[in-house]
Amino acid sequence: MAARFCCAAAQSICSRTERTMGIRRKLFGPSQNEIWQQLCSEIGADFVRGGFWRGNRVQARVGEWMVTLDAYTVSTGKSHVTYTRMRAPYVNVDGFRFTLYRKTFFSGIGKLLGMQDIEIGDPEFDRDFIIKGNSETKTMALFMNETIRHLIQAQPNIHLEIKDDDGIFGVGFPEGVDELRFQVVGLIKDIERLKALYELFAEVLQTLCRIGSAYEKD
């Protein structure tokens, strides 16, 4: 009798859980994990489950490079802000760095040390984006790639750059190793946008090799 009662209770809990998940799915759509696992199956990547201190992430290969997609949350005191980011460390041959983001009302306020504003000669692209780089020649060579420009324009929000490491609370890289990095506010669950980001990273890394700023075999 007790066993039948326990079994019935367990079935009732499972049924309520399934109904709750179904309601949430109708309201909010597929979960992050569902979308990111689908991404893995479509681009041949690995879905890596995180622990207490680290969330789930996607790891994909582009040639010799490892591209990592994850999300993290920062507390601002009264609220929390979630960021989606994609990163790929690589050996930076010549120290070339750039930062690219969409123009806003406040775009012209900040200046980056050692960086200059660069226009590439594409009127539409120059109108919509700000590019800062420490080498005009290398920046022009990179962004003259039509595929890169097309993939960047497909992103509704973008901040793409080459950084020296993950910062004081992240991973410190060896000398000569930098990181191609994308980061935006919010959790990206658009499968087509995520695939386009992966394609963008692949194209940028390969182009960095062609212009002599990265090694094809890291």
Coordinates of C-alpha atoms in Angstrom, one line a residue:
M1 CA 0.0 0.0 0.0
A2 CA 2.8 2.4 1.0
A3 CA 4.7 1.5 -2.1
R4 CA 1.7 2.2 -4.4
F5 CA 1.2 5.6 -2.6
C6 CA 4.9 6.6 -3.1
C7 CA 4.7 5.6 -6.7
A8 CA 1.6 7.6 -7.3
A9 CA 3.1 10.6 -5.5
A10 CA 6.2 10.4 -7.7
Q11 CA 4.1 10.2 -10.9
S12 CA 2.1 13.2 -9.8
I13 CA 5.3 15.2 -9.2
C14 CA 6.7 14.2 -12.5
S15 CA 3.4 15.2 -14.2
R16 CA 3.4 18.6 -12.6
T17 CA 7.0 19.2 -13.5
E18 CA 6.3 18.3 -17.1
R19 CA 3.3 20.6 -17.3
T20 CA 5.4 23.4 -15.7
M21 CA 8.2 22.9 -18.2
G22 CA 5.7 22.8 -21.1
I23 CA 4.2 26.2 -19.9
R24 CA 7.6 27.7 -19.6
R25 CA 8.6 26.5 -23.1
K26 CA 5.4 28.1 -24.6
L27 CA 6.1 31.4 -22.8
F28 CA 9.9 31.6 -23.2
G29 CA 10.7 29.2 -26.0
P30 CA 13.5 26.6 -25.9
S31 CA 16.0 26.8 -23.1
Q32 CA 19.6 28.0 -23.5
N33 CA 20.9 24.4 -23.1
E34 CA 18.5 23.1 -25.8
I35 CA 19.6 25.8 -28.3
W36 CA 23.3 25.4 -27.5
Q37 CA 23.1 21.6 -27.8
Q38 CA 21.4 22.0 -31.2
L39 CA 24.3 24.3 -32.2
C40 CA 26.8 21.6 -31.2
S41 CA 25.1 19.1 -33.4
E42 CA 25.0 21.4 -36.4
I43 CA 28.6 22.6 -36.3
G44 CA 30.2 19.5 -34.8
A45 CA 31.1 21.1 -31.4
D46 CA 31.1 19.8 -27.8
F47 CA 28.6 20.8 -25.2
V48 CA 30.5 20.9 -21.9
R49 CA 28.5 21.0 -18.7
G50 CA 29.8 23.4 -16.0
G51 CA 29.9 23.1 -12.3
F52 CA 29.0 25.4 -9.4
W53 CA 31.4 28.1 -10.4
R54 CA 31.2 27.7 -14.2
G55 CA 28.3 27.5 -16.5
N56 CA 27.7 25.3 -19.5
R57 CA 29.7 26.1 -22.6
V58 CA 30.2 25.1 -26.2
Q59 CA 33.7 24.3 -27.5
A60 CA 34.3 24.1 -31.3
R61 CA 37.4 23.6 -33.4
V62 CA 38.4 25.9 -36.2
G63 CA 41.5 24.3 -37.6
E64 CA 44.1 24.4 -34.8
W65 CA 42.1 26.9 -32.7
M66 CA 39.5 26.3 -30.0
V67 CA 36.5 28.6 -30.0
T68 CA 34.5 28.7 -26.8
L69 CA 31.0 30.0 -26.4
D70 CA 29.6 30.7 -22.9
A71 CA 27.7 33.1 -20.8
Y72 CA 28.3 34.8 -17.4
T73 CA 26.5 37.1 -15.0
V74 CA 27.8 40.2 -13.3
S75 CA 26.2 41.7 -10.2
T76 CA 25.7 45.4 -10.3
G77 CA 24.5 45.6 -6.7
K78 CA 20.7 45.9 -7.2
S79 CA 20.6 43.9 -10.4
H80 CA 22.4 41.3 -12.5
V81 CA 23.6 41.6 -16.1
T82 CA 24.1 38.5 -18.2
Y83 CA 26.6 38.5 -21.1
T84 CA 27.1 36.1 -24.0
R85 CA 30.7 35.8 -25.2
M86 CA 32.7 33.9 -27.7
R87 CA 36.5 33.6 -27.4
A88 CA 39.5 32.0 -29.3
P89 CA 43.1 32.4 -28.1
Y90 CA 45.8 32.4 -30.8
V91 CA 49.4 33.3 -31.2
N92 CA 49.5 36.9 -32.3
V93 CA 52.5 37.2 -34.6
D94 CA 52.8 41.0 -34.9
G95 CA 50.8 42.5 -32.0
F96 CA 47.9 43.6 -34.2
R97 CA 44.8 44.6 -32.3
F98 CA 41.4 46.1 -33.1
T99 CA 38.0 46.8 -31.6
L100 CA 34.8 47.0 -33.6
Y101 CA 31.3 47.9 -32.4
R102 CA 28.1 49.4 -33.8
K103 CA 27.8 53.2 -33.7
T104 CA 25.5 54.7 -31.1
F105 CA 24.9 58.2 -29.8
F106 CA 27.8 57.8 -27.3
S107 CA 30.2 56.0 -29.7
G108 CA 32.6 59.0 -30.2
I109 CA 33.1 59.6 -26.5
G110 CA 35.8 57.1 -25.6
K111 CA 39.3 56.7 -27.0
L112 CA 41.4 53.6 -26.7
L113 CA 45.0 53.8 -25.9
G114 CA 47.2 53.3 -29.0
M115 CA 44.1 52.9 -31.2
Q116 CA 43.0 55.1 -34.1
D117 CA 39.6 55.4 -35.8
I118 CA 39.8 53.7 -39.2
E119 CA 37.4 53.7 -42.1
I120 CA 37.7 51.0 -44.7
G121 CA 36.1 52.7 -47.7
D122 CA 32.8 50.8 -47.6
P123 CA 30.2 53.7 -47.1
E124 CA 27.5 51.5 -45.5
F125 CA 29.9 49.7 -43.2
D126 CA 31.7 52.9 -42.2
R127 CA 28.4 54.5 -41.5
D128 CA 27.2 51.7 -39.1
F129 CA 30.4 50.6 -37.3
I130 CA 33.4 52.1 -35.5
I131 CA 36.7 50.3 -36.0
K132 CA 39.7 51.2 -33.9
G133 CA 43.0 49.6 -34.6
N134 CA 46.8 49.9 -33.9
S135 CA 47.6 49.3 -37.6
E136 CA 45.6 50.9 -40.4
T137 CA 47.2 48.6 -42.9
K138 CA 46.3 45.4 -41.1
T139 CA 42.8 46.7 -40.2
M140 CA 42.1 47.5 -43.8
A141 CA 43.4 44.1 -44.9
L142 CA 41.2 42.3 -42.4
F143 CA 37.9 44.2 -43.0
M144 CA 38.2 44.4 -46.8
N145 CA 37.1 40.7 -46.6
E146 CA 33.6 40.9 -47.8
T147 CA 32.5 37.7 -46.0
I148 CA 33.7 39.2 -42.6
R149 CA 31.7 42.4 -43.3
H150 CA 28.6 40.5 -44.3
L151 CA 28.7 38.3 -41.1
I152 CA 29.3 41.4 -38.9
Q153 CA 26.4 43.3 -40.5
A154 CA 24.2 40.3 -39.7
Q155 CA 24.7 40.8 -36.0
P156 CA 22.1 43.2 -34.4
N157 CA 24.6 43.9 -31.6
I158 CA 28.3 43.3 -31.7
H159 CA 31.5 44.1 -29.8
L160 CA 34.4 42.3 -31.5
E161 CA 38.1 42.8 -30.5
I162 CA 41.5 41.3 -30.0
K163 CA 42.5 41.4 -26.3
D164 CA 45.7 40.4 -24.5
D165 CA 43.9 38.1 -22.0
D166 CA 40.6 37.6 -20.1
G167 CA 41.3 40.2 -17.5
I168 CA 42.3 40.1 -13.9
F169 CA 39.6 37.6 -13.0
G170 CA 40.1 35.4 -16.1
V171 CA 42.8 33.4 -17.8
G172 CA 46.2 34.9 -18.2
F173 CA 47.8 34.0 -21.5
P174 CA 51.5 33.3 -22.2
E175 CA 53.6 35.9 -23.8
G176 CA 52.5 36.4 -27.5
V177 CA 49.1 34.8 -27.1
D178 CA 46.1 37.0 -27.5
E179 CA 42.3 36.4 -27.8
L180 CA 39.8 37.1 -30.5
R181 CA 36.7 38.0 -28.4
F182 CA 33.0 38.7 -29.0
Q183 CA 30.8 39.9 -26.1
V184 CA 27.3 41.4 -25.8
V185 CA 24.7 42.0 -23.1
G186 CA 22.0 39.3 -22.9
L187 CA 21.7 35.6 -23.5
I188 CA 21.8 34.6 -27.2
K189 CA 19.4 31.8 -28.0
D190 CA 19.0 32.5 -31.7
I191 CA 20.5 29.4 -33.4
E192 CA 21.1 31.2 -36.7
R193 CA 22.9 34.1 -35.0
L194 CA 25.1 31.7 -33.0
K195 CA 26.1 29.8 -36.2
A196 CA 26.9 33.1 -37.9
L197 CA 29.1 34.1 -35.0
Y198 CA 31.0 30.8 -35.3
E199 CA 31.4 31.4 -39.1
L200 CA 32.7 34.9 -38.3
F201 CA 35.3 33.6 -35.9
A202 CA 36.4 31.0 -38.4
E203 CA 36.7 33.6 -41.2
V204 CA 38.6 36.2 -39.0
L205 CA 41.1 33.7 -37.7
Q206 CA 41.8 32.4 -41.2
T207 CA 42.2 35.9 -42.5
L208 CA 44.5 36.9 -39.7
C209 CA 46.7 34.0 -41.0
R210 CA 46.6 35.3 -44.6
I211 CA 47.6 38.8 -43.6
G212 CA 50.5 37.5 -41.4
S213 CA 49.1 38.2 -38.0
A214 CA 48.5 34.6 -36.8
Y215 CA 49.9 31.2 -37.4
E216 CA 47.8 28.6 -39.2
K217 CA 49.2 26.0 -36.9
D218 CA 49.1 27.4 -33.4

